[in-house]
Structure formats: C-alpha cells, structure tokens
Amino acid sequence: MTSPRLTSLSDVQGHVREPDDDQMRLECGVFGVWNAAEASAVTALGLHALQHRGQEACGIAAYDGQLFHTERHMGHVGEAFSGNDLMHRLPGRYAIGHTRYATAGASVIRNVQPMFADLEASGIAIAHNGNLTNFRALHAQLVTEGSIFQSTSDSEVILHLVARSRKGSMEARFIDALSKIEGGYALLALTNECLIGARDPLGIRPLVLGDLNGAYVLASETCALDMIGAKFVRDIEHGEVVVISGQRTIHSSRPFPAAQARPCLFEYVYFSRPDSVVNGRSVYDVRKRMGARLAQETGVPADVVVPVPDSGVPAALGFAQESGIPYELGIIRSHYMGRTFIQPSQGVRELGVRMKHSPNRQVLAGKRVVLIDDSVVRGTTSLKIVRMVREAGAKEIHFRSASPPIKWPDFYGIDMPDRDRLLAATKTMQEMKEMLEVDSLGFLSVDGLYWSMGVGQRDPVTPQFTDHYFTGDYPTRLLDREIAEGRNEPNERQLSLLVSA
C-alpha cells in the first residue's frame, strides 16, 4: 500500500497557523474521578483549573452505573459546564474530562474529547493529553483494514486499537493498545468497571493521583487537585498504568520495558501553572531559579527588571533578586480580552498586542529596562512588546529569555512552528538582536536550565529531560515525520504489524 505523504508540520498536526500567531499553544488537560458524589461537577472544577492547558474546547463523560452520558463543547469550561442542571445532564459518581487545544486534528466539535465508543463488553471514553508520533501510520493501516473514523484526532486511533484487541479484560486491551502507540501521552479511560490512567514510557506528559475524601482523582497537574480540595497522593510514574475500580481498589502495573524518565522541560518553562508541582518540583521555584541563573549568565547594568506577564513573572523575580535590580510591573496585562475578538484588518491586528499588554509609563520612562520573557518563538510578538516599551520612553531595552533558544519543533503535544519559522533556528544572536530592536539579547543556557531543575548539567549521553526543542535530541522515533520526509516508507506487512502485533 502507499502511505500518506505529509509535507509540513501543519499537515502532521492537522491545522495551519494564523500568519501573526507567535505563541506556543498549550497542550491539553485531563481530569478523572472515581466514585465521588457529583462527579461531573467535580470534573468541571478540575478542568477549570486546567483551562490554561487548552482553551478551544472541552468535554465531560460521566457514568451513572448503567449509562454513559457525554457532552462536548467548543469554548471555555465555564461557558460549557455552568448551571444548576449539570448533574441532571451528566449524572453519576464516575467521570473524566478534557480541555483541549488542537495539536492533532482540526478545531471542530467532532475532534473534541472525551471520545466515546460502545464495545461488546463495555462502553469506553478516552481523554488524551499529548501527541502520537505514529498516528498517521496507524491511521492508514486501520482504514485499509476497514476501520471507520469519525474524527481527525490522533486520540481516536487508541479507541480503534482497544476495540480490535482480543485480550480478555479491558485493562489488558488498553495495555495492548498502548503497546502500539508512540509519542508522549497522559491517557485516561473510563469504562463501566474502572478508571484507567496511563503515562508514556518516558513520562513526557504529566499525570498525578489525588484523594478526594476517599475518591481517587487523576489529573494533569496538582493545581486541579487544589481546586477541588483533594490531597496529592503521588505522581503516576513513567510507563505506569493504574486501574481504579470498586469502592477504593487501585492496581498498578509497568507493562513496558524499563526506560529512564525524560519529562518535558516546557512544563516548567511555560505550560504548567506556577502553583503546580510537577514530578516533585515546584514550577514556581524552578522558574525563579531560571531567572536567577539567567542573571548570573547574562547580567547587565540596568535600572529596572520588568516581566512580560504572566509567564515571565517568576523568572523576573528571580533575576531581580539575584542581580539586585528593582523589580517592577512595567507591563500590565489585561485578563479580559475576548476569546472571539475579530481583527478585521492588518492595522487592527498590529494593535492586538496592546489589548493584552499595556505599558506602565511611570515605570519605563527614562529607564534602562531588563525585559524578561519565558521564551522566544518567532519573535513577532516580542518585537511588538519591545516597540511598545520603547514608545513608553525606555532609554535602553535588554531582552532576556528565561529558556534556551528554541531551534527545533515539537511532536509530543506542543504546537510549535516549522523549524524554518523559529527565530533562533534561522538567525544568529546578532541578527536576532537587530530584528528585535533591543540593546542587548540573552538566553538561558541549556546547562543553566538543567541547573534550575536541580540536576547540575545536562548528560549528553542520557539526558535527564525531554529537551529536543533546544537540542534537536528527540527522545523517541518520529515515524510520521520520517514518512513525510521520505526517510521511512514501511511496507504493508510492517504497517500491519503496528496494529496486529
């Protein structure tokens, strides 16, 4: 058979960026609860805490002991799951939920999760954070063998693999499906008998276990546990599958060969909420350490340290404390910019940055400003902010990034542009400085980021974290990408083994 050809990252991920888009989209958030009163209301609260991980769509699947009930909506959690009738719409003591940004599959309702299917033994709903790097290869073979897909999301592949498995129990069928997928993922599955949670073998995507008055909770981040008043129990380990059933029975297994954990560094740089604890590390503390190390590596005489809010705030605090330069809020962020705001012309789009960020002229005028942001992607938004600060009267602008230069795209759940559109991949430091119109430019080093994580330097042989966006060292095979670039053209028998092994 002929495998589908993919021509760009937007093809791999199923959508195309807007021309002026210069932000990394958040991945997705998953939340599940087993045997709790008003489970869907608890899930809605948990998803609200995870809203930062995906703001395009959300959904909840609940089980009342006899029937599954599902709702999926475009938009924010608060818009979709408010009202006193939620428990009437989604009854039961068992539920999972998902908040989404489309990193694989277009942004349409049929791609919104959780995805549900009726199997011969049970219904099953699945919520997935991450990306499968062999999705297209699996999808092509499943379609050839008769599978009918209702979406373009990579998550639906998992449902088909579970349905095709001939293993005896739902747990075994789920593990059988996991054995065929590659990439980064945190997965939740709800059946009429159990709640299943799984984390990819490298632990790229996070997943935690909590306790809500005797009910077990699974969530992408600890901030979701805090929102509902649940106690943190532990992280789900890399490659671990947990099955929660009965009143309070939890079974853990490690069905795949042991591997060294390599959690995603961008959870700490950008994605996770600062009040979360990810893999035992406070995100807030790590970001402050990043700022302190950035001051050590790229210090400059200045009058004021100013964060690009909100994600640059902890690093700016660390930079200010380490350097002794006063910290000030020189940029004020509006939290009320409408999600559906229409930008009808290029001129209006150019003003869009001012809807989110406004200069505090009293802080900036006549000052030598150290401007701290979490990262630089394409540089277009950074340039707009620099110009805004300059127009507010700043005498000098020294731009500092609290992460290393981003030089490589991601395929594990982060929406990054193709490599030829990443600023640091296409320009020298001097060229970036000139493009951003700043007096100086500095980035945190890769070893500095590892130091901020408390592990000293990066081990070049066995890196402790997933860091390919800085180093080009991808932690897994990228089968779909290899096929797209013509470097791997598996034959029909090889593809068949992907789904039948």
Short mmCIF file of C-alpha atoms in Angstrom, two decimals:
data_model
loop_
_atom_site.label_atom_id
_atom_site.label_comp_id
_atom_site.label_asym_id
_atom_site.label_seq_id
_atom_site.Cartn_x
_atom_site.Cartn_y
_atom_site.Cartn_z
CA MET A 1 0.00 0.00 0.00
CA THR A 2 1.02 3.63 -0.37
CA SER A 3 1.47 5.55 2.85
CA PRO A 4 0.05 9.08 3.08
CA ARG A 5 2.59 11.81 2.41
CA LEU A 6 2.88 14.69 4.86
CA THR A 7 4.51 17.89 3.73
CA SER A 8 4.77 20.14 6.75
CA LEU A 9 4.27 20.36 10.48
CA SER A 10 0.82 21.81 9.91
CA ASP A 11 0.00 18.66 7.91
CA VAL A 12 1.28 16.43 10.70
CA GLN A 13 -0.72 18.34 13.29
CA GLY A 14 -3.82 18.87 11.20
CA HIS A 15 -4.16 22.64 11.10
CA VAL A 16 -2.47 25.78 9.86
CA ARG A 17 -1.28 28.69 11.96
CA GLU A 18 -2.54 32.21 11.57
CA PRO A 19 0.10 34.42 9.92
CA ASP A 20 0.64 36.57 13.02
CA ASP A 21 0.47 33.72 15.53
CA ASP A 22 3.58 33.77 17.70
CA GLN A 23 2.69 31.77 20.75
CA MET A 24 3.08 28.15 21.63
CA ARG A 25 -0.34 26.68 22.14
CA LEU A 26 -0.97 24.88 25.34
CA GLU A 27 -1.37 21.15 25.07
CA CYS A 28 -4.43 19.61 26.72
CA GLY A 29 -5.59 18.89 30.23
CA VAL A 30 -7.17 15.67 31.51
CA PHE A 31 -9.10 15.03 34.70
CA GLY A 32 -10.90 11.97 36.06
CA VAL A 33 -12.65 10.98 39.28
CA TRP A 34 -13.85 7.58 40.50
CA ASN A 35 -16.70 7.09 42.97
CA ALA A 36 -17.35 10.68 44.05
CA ALA A 37 -20.64 12.42 44.66
CA GLU A 38 -21.49 14.81 41.79
CA ALA A 39 -18.55 13.52 39.77
CA SER A 40 -19.26 15.69 36.72
CA ALA A 41 -19.37 18.87 38.83
CA VAL A 42 -16.05 17.89 40.42
CA THR A 43 -14.65 17.24 36.96
CA ALA A 44 -15.82 20.63 35.69
CA LEU A 45 -14.00 22.32 38.58
CA GLY A 46 -10.88 20.31 37.88
CA LEU A 47 -11.00 21.25 34.20
CA HIS A 48 -11.42 24.90 35.16
CA ALA A 49 -8.09 24.69 36.99
CA LEU A 50 -6.57 23.14 33.85
CA GLN A 51 -8.05 25.71 31.47
CA HIS A 52 -4.58 27.14 30.78
CA ARG A 53 -3.64 23.85 29.07
CA GLY A 54 -6.30 24.18 26.38
CA GLN A 55 -8.81 26.91 25.64
CA GLU A 56 -10.53 25.87 22.41
CA ALA A 57 -12.85 23.12 23.57
CA CYS A 58 -13.80 20.90 26.49
CA GLY A 59 -15.85 17.83 27.31
CA ILE A 60 -17.00 15.51 30.08
CA ALA A 61 -18.07 11.85 30.00
CA ALA A 62 -19.92 10.52 33.06
CA TYR A 63 -21.17 7.05 34.03
CA ASP A 64 -24.15 6.63 36.37
CA GLY A 65 -23.82 2.87 36.95
CA GLN A 66 -25.97 1.98 33.95
CA LEU A 67 -25.46 4.52 31.18
CA PHE A 68 -22.73 6.81 29.86
CA HIS A 69 -23.52 10.48 29.35
CA THR A 70 -21.26 12.77 27.32
CA GLU A 71 -21.11 16.44 26.45
CA ARG A 72 -18.52 18.14 24.25
CA HIS A 73 -18.39 21.84 23.52
CA MET A 74 -16.30 24.43 21.77
CA GLY A 75 -15.17 27.18 24.13
CA HIS A 76 -14.19 27.51 27.77
CA VAL A 77 -15.14 25.22 30.64
CA GLY A 78 -17.07 27.94 32.48
CA GLU A 79 -19.20 28.58 29.42
CA ALA A 80 -19.92 24.92 28.73
CA PHE A 81 -20.43 23.40 32.17
CA SER A 82 -22.13 26.02 34.30
CA GLY A 83 -25.67 25.95 35.61
CA ASN A 84 -27.59 24.05 38.23
CA ASP A 85 -28.64 21.33 35.79
CA LEU A 86 -25.15 19.89 35.27
CA MET A 87 -25.78 16.84 37.43
CA HIS A 88 -29.06 16.21 35.63
CA ARG A 89 -27.27 16.35 32.28
CA LEU A 90 -24.24 14.31 33.42
CA PRO A 91 -25.27 12.13 36.38
CA GLY A 92 -23.16 9.57 38.17
CA ARG A 93 -20.23 9.04 40.53
CA TYR A 94 -17.67 8.41 37.77
CA ALA A 95 -16.41 10.90 35.19
CA ILE A 96 -13.49 12.03 33.04
CA GLY A 97 -12.97 15.35 31.33
CA HIS A 98 -10.74 17.09 28.84
CA THR A 99 -9.84 20.64 27.91
CA ARG A 100 -8.27 20.98 24.50
CA TYR A 101 -6.14 22.86 22.10
CA ALA A 102 -5.86 21.19 18.71
CA THR A 103 -2.32 19.87 18.26
CA ALA A 104 -3.56 16.95 16.15
CA GLY A 105 -6.82 17.29 14.27
CA ALA A 106 -8.74 20.40 13.27
CA SER A 107 -10.53 22.57 15.79
CA VAL A 108 -14.06 21.23 15.24
CA ILE A 109 -16.58 19.59 17.53
CA ARG A 110 -16.03 16.06 16.20
CA ASN A 111 -12.44 16.20 17.45
CA VAL A 112 -13.37 17.32 20.97
CA GLN A 113 -12.76 14.84 23.78
CA PRO A 114 -13.51 12.68 25.67
CA MET A 115 -14.16 10.33 22.79
CA PHE A 116 -16.66 7.54 23.46
CA ALA A 117 -17.32 4.15 21.87
CA ASP A 118 -19.61 1.22 22.66
CA LEU A 119 -17.70 -2.05 22.61
CA GLU A 120 -19.14 -5.53 23.01
CA ALA A 121 -18.15 -5.72 26.67
CA SER A 122 -18.40 -2.11 27.78
CA GLY A 123 -18.59 1.48 26.79
CA ILE A 124 -15.29 3.33 26.95
CA ALA A 125 -14.47 7.06 27.00
CA ILE A 126 -10.93 8.30 26.42
CA ALA A 127 -9.23 11.62 27.21
CA HIS A 128 -5.71 12.19 25.90
CA ASN A 129 -3.03 14.79 26.56
CA GLY A 130 -0.12 14.64 24.11
CA ASN A 131 0.56 13.56 20.54
CA LEU A 132 1.12 10.19 18.90
CA THR A 133 4.14 10.30 16.60
CA ASN A 134 3.00 7.22 14.64
CA PHE A 135 -0.63 8.35 14.29
CA ARG A 136 -0.66 8.62 10.50
CA ALA A 137 0.93 5.23 10.01
CA LEU A 138 -1.57 3.58 12.36
CA HIS A 139 -4.50 5.50 10.90
CA ALA A 140 -3.61 4.49 7.33
CA GLN A 141 -3.43 0.81 8.22
CA LEU A 142 -6.62 0.84 10.30
CA VAL A 143 -8.56 2.49 7.48
CA THR A 144 -7.17 -0.04 4.98
CA GLU A 145 -8.41 -2.84 7.21
CA GLY A 146 -11.91 -1.41 7.47
CA SER A 147 -11.94 0.95 10.45
CA ILE A 148 -14.26 3.94 10.09
CA PHE A 149 -13.06 7.13 11.77
CA GLN A 150 -15.40 9.85 12.98
CA SER A 151 -12.66 12.43 13.63
CA THR A 152 -9.20 13.51 12.53
CA SER A 153 -7.80 13.37 16.05
CA ASP A 154 -4.96 11.00 16.88
CA SER A 155 -6.80 10.05 20.06
CA GLU A 156 -9.41 8.09 18.10
CA VAL A 157 -6.72 5.67 16.97
CA ILE A 158 -6.48 4.48 20.58
CA LEU A 159 -10.20 3.66 20.65
CA HIS A 160 -9.85 1.57 17.50
CA LEU A 161 -6.84 -0.28 18.88
CA VAL A 162 -8.73 -1.08 22.08
CA ALA A 163 -11.73 -2.28 20.05
CA ARG A 164 -9.58 -4.56 17.87
CA SER A 165 -7.66 -6.14 20.74
CA ARG A 166 -8.53 -9.73 21.52
CA LYS A 167 -7.22 -9.62 25.09
CA GLY A 168 -9.56 -10.76 27.84
CA SER A 169 -10.01 -7.79 30.19
CA MET A 170 -10.48 -4.12 29.43
CA GLU A 171 -7.22 -3.39 31.25
CA ALA A 172 -5.37 -5.89 29.06
CA ARG A 173 -6.96 -4.49 25.91
CA PHE A 174 -5.98 -0.97 26.90
CA ILE A 175 -2.39 -2.03 27.55
CA ASP A 176 -2.39 -3.89 24.23
CA ALA A 177 -3.38 -0.63 22.52
CA LEU A 178 -0.67 1.28 24.38
CA SER A 179 1.95 -1.18 23.13
CA LYS A 180 1.30 0.00 19.56
CA ILE A 181 1.39 3.78 20.01
CA GLU A 182 4.45 6.02 20.16
CA GLY A 183 4.95 9.57 21.39
CA GLY A 184 4.12 11.49 24.53
CA TYR A 185 0.85 10.97 26.35
CA ALA A 186 -1.13 11.04 29.55
CA LEU A 187 -4.28 8.98 28.99
CA LEU A 188 -7.48 8.47 30.94
CA ALA A 189 -10.10 5.85 30.06
CA LEU A 190 -13.46 5.38 31.78
CA THR A 191 -15.37 2.11 31.45
CA ASN A 192 -18.35 0.68 33.29
CA GLU A 193 -15.93 -1.17 35.58
CA CYS A 194 -12.91 1.07 36.11
CA LEU A 195 -11.00 4.30 35.60
CA ILE A 196 -7.64 3.75 33.88
CA GLY A 197 -4.74 6.19 33.83
CA ALA A 198 -1.54 5.78 31.84
CA ARG A 199 1.62 7.77 31.25
CA ASP A 200 4.01 7.32 28.33
CA PRO A 201 7.17 5.25 28.93
CA LEU A 202 9.37 8.36 29.17
CA GLY A 203 6.96 10.38 31.29
CA ILE A 204 6.95 13.23 28.76
CA ARG A 205 3.43 14.33 29.70
CA PRO A 206 2.48 14.66 33.40
CA LEU A 207 -0.22 12.84 35.38
CA VAL A 208 -0.92 12.85 39.13
CA LEU A 209 -3.05 10.84 41.56
CA GLY A 210 -5.12 12.51 44.27
CA ASP A 211 -7.57 11.60 47.02
CA LEU A 212 -10.87 13.46 47.45
CA ASN A 213 -12.45 12.25 50.67
CA GLY A 214 -11.87 8.63 49.70
CA ALA A 215 -12.49 9.07 45.97
CA TYR A 216 -9.50 8.75 43.66
CA VAL A 217 -8.68 11.54 41.23
CA LEU A 218 -6.35 11.62 38.21
CA ALA A 219 -5.27 14.96 36.74
CA SER A 220 -2.67 16.59 34.53
CA GLU A 221 -1.48 18.93 37.29
CA THR A 222 -1.66 19.31 41.06
CA CYS A 223 -3.40 22.69 40.71
CA ALA A 224 -6.53 20.74 39.70
CA LEU A 225 -6.34 18.79 42.96
CA ASP A 226 -6.03 22.05 44.88
CA MET A 227 -9.09 23.44 43.11
CA ILE A 228 -11.35 20.63 44.38
CA GLY A 229 -9.70 20.23 47.79
CA ALA A 230 -8.13 16.85 47.04
CA LYS A 231 -4.92 15.62 48.62
CA PHE A 232 -1.95 14.88 46.41
CA VAL A 233 -1.03 11.18 46.67
CA ARG A 234 1.77 10.77 44.11
CA ASP A 235 2.83 11.18 40.50
CA ILE A 236 1.88 8.43 38.11
CA GLU A 237 5.28 7.08 37.10
CA HIS A 238 6.61 6.99 33.55
CA GLY A 239 5.30 3.90 31.77
CA GLU A 240 2.84 3.15 34.58
CA VAL A 241 -0.77 2.06 34.13
CA VAL A 242 -3.16 2.42 37.08
CA VAL A 243 -6.61 0.85 37.23
CA ILE A 244 -9.10 2.14 39.80
CA SER A 245 -12.21 0.06 40.46
CA GLY A 246 -14.72 -0.91 43.12
CA GLN A 247 -15.02 1.32 46.16
CA ARG A 248 -11.32 2.06 46.57
CA THR A 249 -9.21 -0.52 44.74
CA ILE A 250 -6.19 0.61 42.78
CA HIS A 251 -3.95 -1.68 40.76
CA SER A 252 -0.64 -0.51 39.29
CA SER A 253 1.45 -2.15 36.57
CA ARG A 254 4.53 -1.33 34.49
CA PRO A 255 3.81 -3.35 31.34
CA PHE A 256 6.62 -1.97 29.16
CA PRO A 257 10.42 -2.30 29.32
CA ALA A 258 12.04 -0.01 31.84
CA ALA A 259 13.30 3.30 30.48
CA GLN A 260 14.84 6.38 32.04
CA ALA A 261 12.25 9.06 32.66
CA ARG A 262 12.55 12.16 30.46
CA PRO A 263 9.77 14.59 31.46
CA CYS A 264 9.13 17.62 29.27
CA LEU A 265 11.10 20.73 30.25
CA PHE A 266 8.48 23.00 28.74
CA GLU A 267 6.09 22.04 31.52
CA TYR A 268 8.42 24.09 33.73
CA VAL A 269 9.33 26.79 31.21
CA TYR A 270 5.81 27.63 30.07
CA PHE A 271 2.89 25.21 30.23
CA SER A 272 2.20 24.22 33.83
CA ARG A 273 0.61 26.67 36.23
CA PRO A 274 3.20 28.16 38.60
CA ASP A 275 1.31 26.82 41.64
CA SER A 276 1.59 23.24 40.38
CA VAL A 277 4.15 20.67 41.49
CA VAL A 278 5.30 18.61 38.50
CA ASN A 279 7.39 15.48 39.03
CA GLY A 280 8.17 16.59 42.57
CA ARG A 281 9.34 20.09 41.60
CA SER A 282 7.54 23.35 42.32
CA VAL A 283 7.04 25.06 38.96
CA TYR A 284 7.22 28.46 40.65
CA ASP A 285 10.52 27.66 42.36
CA VAL A 286 12.06 26.29 39.16
CA ARG A 287 11.08 29.43 37.23
CA LYS A 288 12.59 31.67 39.89
CA ARG A 289 15.81 29.66 39.73
CA MET A 290 15.77 30.05 35.96
CA GLY A 291 15.63 33.80 36.41
CA ALA A 292 18.43 33.78 38.97
CA ARG A 293 20.66 31.71 36.72
CA LEU A 294 19.77 33.97 33.78
CA ALA A 295 21.03 36.95 35.81
CA GLN A 296 24.28 35.11 36.52
CA GLU A 297 24.79 34.23 32.86
CA THR A 298 23.55 37.40 31.13
CA GLY A 299 23.64 40.17 33.76
CA VAL A 300 23.68 43.77 32.54
CA PRO A 301 23.65 47.22 34.25
CA ALA A 302 20.04 48.40 34.38
CA ASP A 303 17.52 50.36 36.42
CA VAL A 304 14.53 48.03 36.46
CA VAL A 305 13.58 44.39 35.78
CA VAL A 306 10.22 44.06 34.03
CA PRO A 307 8.43 40.77 33.28
CA VAL A 308 6.31 40.09 30.21
CA PRO A 309 3.21 38.95 32.11
CA ASP A 310 2.10 36.49 33.14
CA SER A 311 4.52 33.68 32.33
CA GLY A 312 7.63 35.83 32.71
CA VAL A 313 6.85 36.92 36.27
CA PRO A 314 8.59 34.22 38.39
CA ALA A 315 11.77 34.36 36.28
CA ALA A 316 11.82 38.15 36.51
CA LEU A 317 11.54 37.91 40.29
CA GLY A 318 14.50 35.52 40.37
CA PHE A 319 16.51 37.78 38.05
CA ALA A 320 15.80 40.84 40.19
CA GLN A 321 16.67 39.11 43.46
CA GLU A 322 19.92 37.72 42.07
CA SER A 323 21.01 40.95 40.35
CA GLY A 324 19.82 43.41 42.97
CA ILE A 325 17.98 45.42 40.30
CA PRO A 326 14.49 46.55 41.37
CA TYR A 327 11.55 44.52 40.08
CA GLU A 328 8.61 46.50 38.74
CA LEU A 329 5.41 45.85 36.81
CA GLY A 330 6.28 47.86 33.73
CA ILE A 331 3.73 45.98 31.60
CA ILE A 332 0.14 45.43 32.72
CA ARG A 333 -1.76 42.50 31.24
CA SER A 334 -5.48 42.57 30.57
CA HIS A 335 -7.24 39.34 31.55
CA TYR A 336 -10.46 40.31 29.80
CA MET A 337 -9.52 40.14 26.14
CA GLY A 338 -12.39 38.37 24.41
CA ARG A 339 -11.65 34.94 23.02
CA THR A 340 -13.63 35.66 19.85
CA PHE A 341 -12.35 39.18 19.24
CA ILE A 342 -12.37 39.88 15.49
CA GLN A 343 -9.32 41.51 13.93
CA PRO A 344 -10.60 42.66 10.54
CA SER A 345 -7.51 44.35 9.19
CA GLN A 346 -3.74 44.25 9.41
CA GLY A 347 -3.76 47.64 11.11
CA VAL A 348 -6.06 46.41 13.86
CA ARG A 349 -4.07 43.19 14.24
CA GLU A 350 -0.95 45.28 14.80
CA LEU A 351 -2.71 46.85 17.79
CA GLY A 352 -3.72 43.45 19.16
CA VAL A 353 -0.72 43.22 21.49
CA ARG A 354 -1.96 46.34 23.30
CA MET A 355 -5.23 44.59 24.09
CA LYS A 356 -3.27 42.05 26.11
CA HIS A 357 -0.35 44.20 27.32
CA SER A 358 -0.26 47.88 28.22
CA PRO A 359 2.87 49.88 29.18
CA ASN A 360 3.18 51.35 32.65
CA ARG A 361 4.87 54.55 31.53
CA GLN A 362 5.77 55.75 35.02
CA VAL A 363 7.95 52.66 35.47
CA LEU A 364 9.51 52.63 31.99
CA ALA A 365 10.19 56.24 31.02
CA GLY A 366 13.88 57.12 31.01
CA LYS A 367 14.91 53.71 32.42
CA ARG A 368 17.34 51.01 31.38
CA VAL A 369 14.94 48.08 31.28
CA VAL A 370 15.68 44.36 31.53
CA LEU A 371 12.68 42.75 29.85
CA ILE A 372 12.15 39.12 30.92
CA ASP A 373 10.02 36.66 28.93
CA ASP A 374 9.71 32.89 29.26
CA SER A 375 10.81 32.15 25.68
CA VAL A 376 11.05 33.47 22.13
CA VAL A 377 9.37 31.57 19.29
CA ARG A 378 9.13 33.53 16.05
CA GLY A 379 9.86 36.88 17.64
CA THR A 380 6.94 38.80 16.15
CA THR A 381 5.12 39.31 19.45
CA SER A 382 8.40 40.05 21.24
CA LEU A 383 9.12 42.79 18.72
CA LYS A 384 5.71 44.38 19.28
CA ILE A 385 6.27 44.38 23.03
CA VAL A 386 9.77 45.85 22.67
CA ARG A 387 8.42 48.65 20.47
CA MET A 388 5.64 49.32 22.96
CA VAL A 389 8.15 49.60 25.82
CA ARG A 390 10.39 51.82 23.69
CA GLU A 391 7.46 54.11 22.83
CA ALA A 392 6.72 54.37 26.56
CA GLY A 393 10.09 56.09 26.98
CA ALA A 394 12.54 53.32 27.91
CA LYS A 395 16.11 54.52 27.41
CA GLU A 396 17.57 51.03 26.91
CA ILE A 397 15.92 47.61 26.49
CA HIS A 398 17.84 44.45 27.36
CA PHE A 399 15.72 41.46 26.36
CA ARG A 400 16.27 38.21 28.28
CA SER A 401 14.69 34.82 27.66
CA ALA A 402 14.34 32.51 30.66
CA SER A 403 14.75 29.48 28.39
CA PRO A 404 17.41 28.49 25.88
CA PRO A 405 16.88 29.37 22.20
CA ILE A 406 14.09 27.30 20.61
CA LYS A 407 15.56 25.74 17.48
CA TRP A 408 13.50 22.61 16.80
CA PRO A 409 9.75 21.86 16.52
CA ASP A 410 7.85 19.57 18.86
CA PHE A 411 5.78 16.46 18.05
CA TYR A 412 4.64 15.42 21.55
CA GLY A 413 1.74 17.80 22.19
CA ILE A 414 3.19 21.32 21.82
CA ASP A 415 2.20 23.35 18.80
CA MET A 416 5.42 24.94 17.53
CA PRO A 417 6.07 26.29 14.02
CA ASP A 418 8.20 24.52 11.45
CA ARG A 419 11.91 24.91 12.03
CA ASP A 420 12.33 27.50 9.29
CA ARG A 421 9.93 29.78 11.18
CA LEU A 422 11.68 29.55 14.55
CA LEU A 423 13.71 32.70 15.12
CA ALA A 424 16.69 31.07 16.83
CA ALA A 425 16.90 28.36 14.15
CA THR A 426 17.26 30.84 11.31
CA LYS A 427 19.24 33.79 12.73
CA THR A 428 22.45 34.43 14.63
CA MET A 429 22.41 36.13 18.01
CA GLN A 430 23.36 39.44 16.40
CA GLU A 431 20.66 39.07 13.76
CA MET A 432 18.07 38.30 16.45
CA LYS A 433 19.18 41.34 18.44
CA GLU A 434 18.77 43.57 15.40
CA MET A 435 15.44 42.03 14.43
CA LEU A 436 14.05 42.56 17.95
CA GLU A 437 15.42 46.14 18.06
CA VAL A 438 16.96 45.72 21.52
CA ASP A 439 20.18 47.00 23.06
CA SER A 440 21.19 43.50 24.13
CA LEU A 441 19.80 40.00 23.99
CA GLY A 442 20.43 36.98 26.19
CA PHE A 443 19.12 33.44 26.65
CA LEU A 444 19.41 30.96 29.49
CA SER A 445 21.84 28.17 28.60
CA VAL A 446 20.76 24.55 28.37
CA ASP A 447 23.03 23.68 31.30
CA GLY A 448 21.57 26.67 33.16
CA LEU A 449 18.09 25.25 32.69
CA TYR A 450 19.24 21.85 33.96
CA TRP A 451 20.84 23.60 36.95
CA SER A 452 17.50 25.28 37.61
CA MET A 453 15.92 21.83 37.69
CA GLY A 454 18.39 20.82 40.39
CA VAL A 455 20.36 18.25 38.39
CA GLY A 456 23.54 20.15 37.56
CA GLN A 457 24.49 19.81 33.90
CA ARG A 458 22.82 18.00 31.02
CA ASP A 459 24.09 14.47 30.47
CA PRO A 460 24.78 14.34 26.70
CA VAL A 461 24.59 10.54 26.61
CA THR A 462 21.40 10.03 28.62
CA PRO A 463 19.63 13.40 29.00
CA GLN A 464 17.52 13.67 32.12
CA PHE A 465 14.68 15.54 30.40
CA THR A 466 12.93 15.89 27.06
CA ASP A 467 14.69 18.93 25.57
CA HIS A 468 14.64 18.47 21.79
CA TYR A 469 13.22 21.98 21.17
CA PHE A 470 16.60 23.29 22.36
CA THR A 471 18.97 20.49 21.32
CA GLY A 472 17.36 18.57 18.44
CA ASP A 473 17.69 15.38 20.53
CA TYR A 474 14.25 13.77 20.12
CA PRO A 475 13.58 11.10 22.76
CA THR A 476 11.57 8.77 20.51
CA ARG A 477 11.31 7.70 16.90
CA LEU A 478 9.23 10.11 14.76
CA LEU A 479 7.65 7.64 12.34
CA ASP A 480 5.11 10.02 10.82
CA ARG A 481 7.80 12.63 10.26
CA GLU A 482 10.14 10.07 8.72
CA ILE A 483 7.38 9.01 6.33
CA ALA A 484 6.62 12.64 5.49
CA GLU A 485 10.25 13.28 4.63
CA GLY A 486 10.62 10.05 2.68
CA ARG A 487 13.14 8.60 5.13
CA ASN A 488 10.90 5.72 6.15
CA GLU A 489 8.38 4.07 3.85
CA PRO A 490 7.13 0.98 5.73
CA ASN A 491 5.67 -1.74 3.58
CA GLU A 492 2.22 -3.23 4.06
CA ARG A 493 3.45 -6.04 6.28
CA GLN A 494 5.34 -3.64 8.57
CA LEU A 495 2.32 -1.38 8.93
CA SER A 496 0.10 -4.37 9.61
CA LEU A 497 2.36 -5.38 12.46
CA LEU A 498 1.77 -2.00 14.08
CA VAL A 499 -1.88 -2.85 14.73
CA SER A 500 -1.86 -6.63 14.93
CA ALA A 501 1.25 -7.40 17.00
#
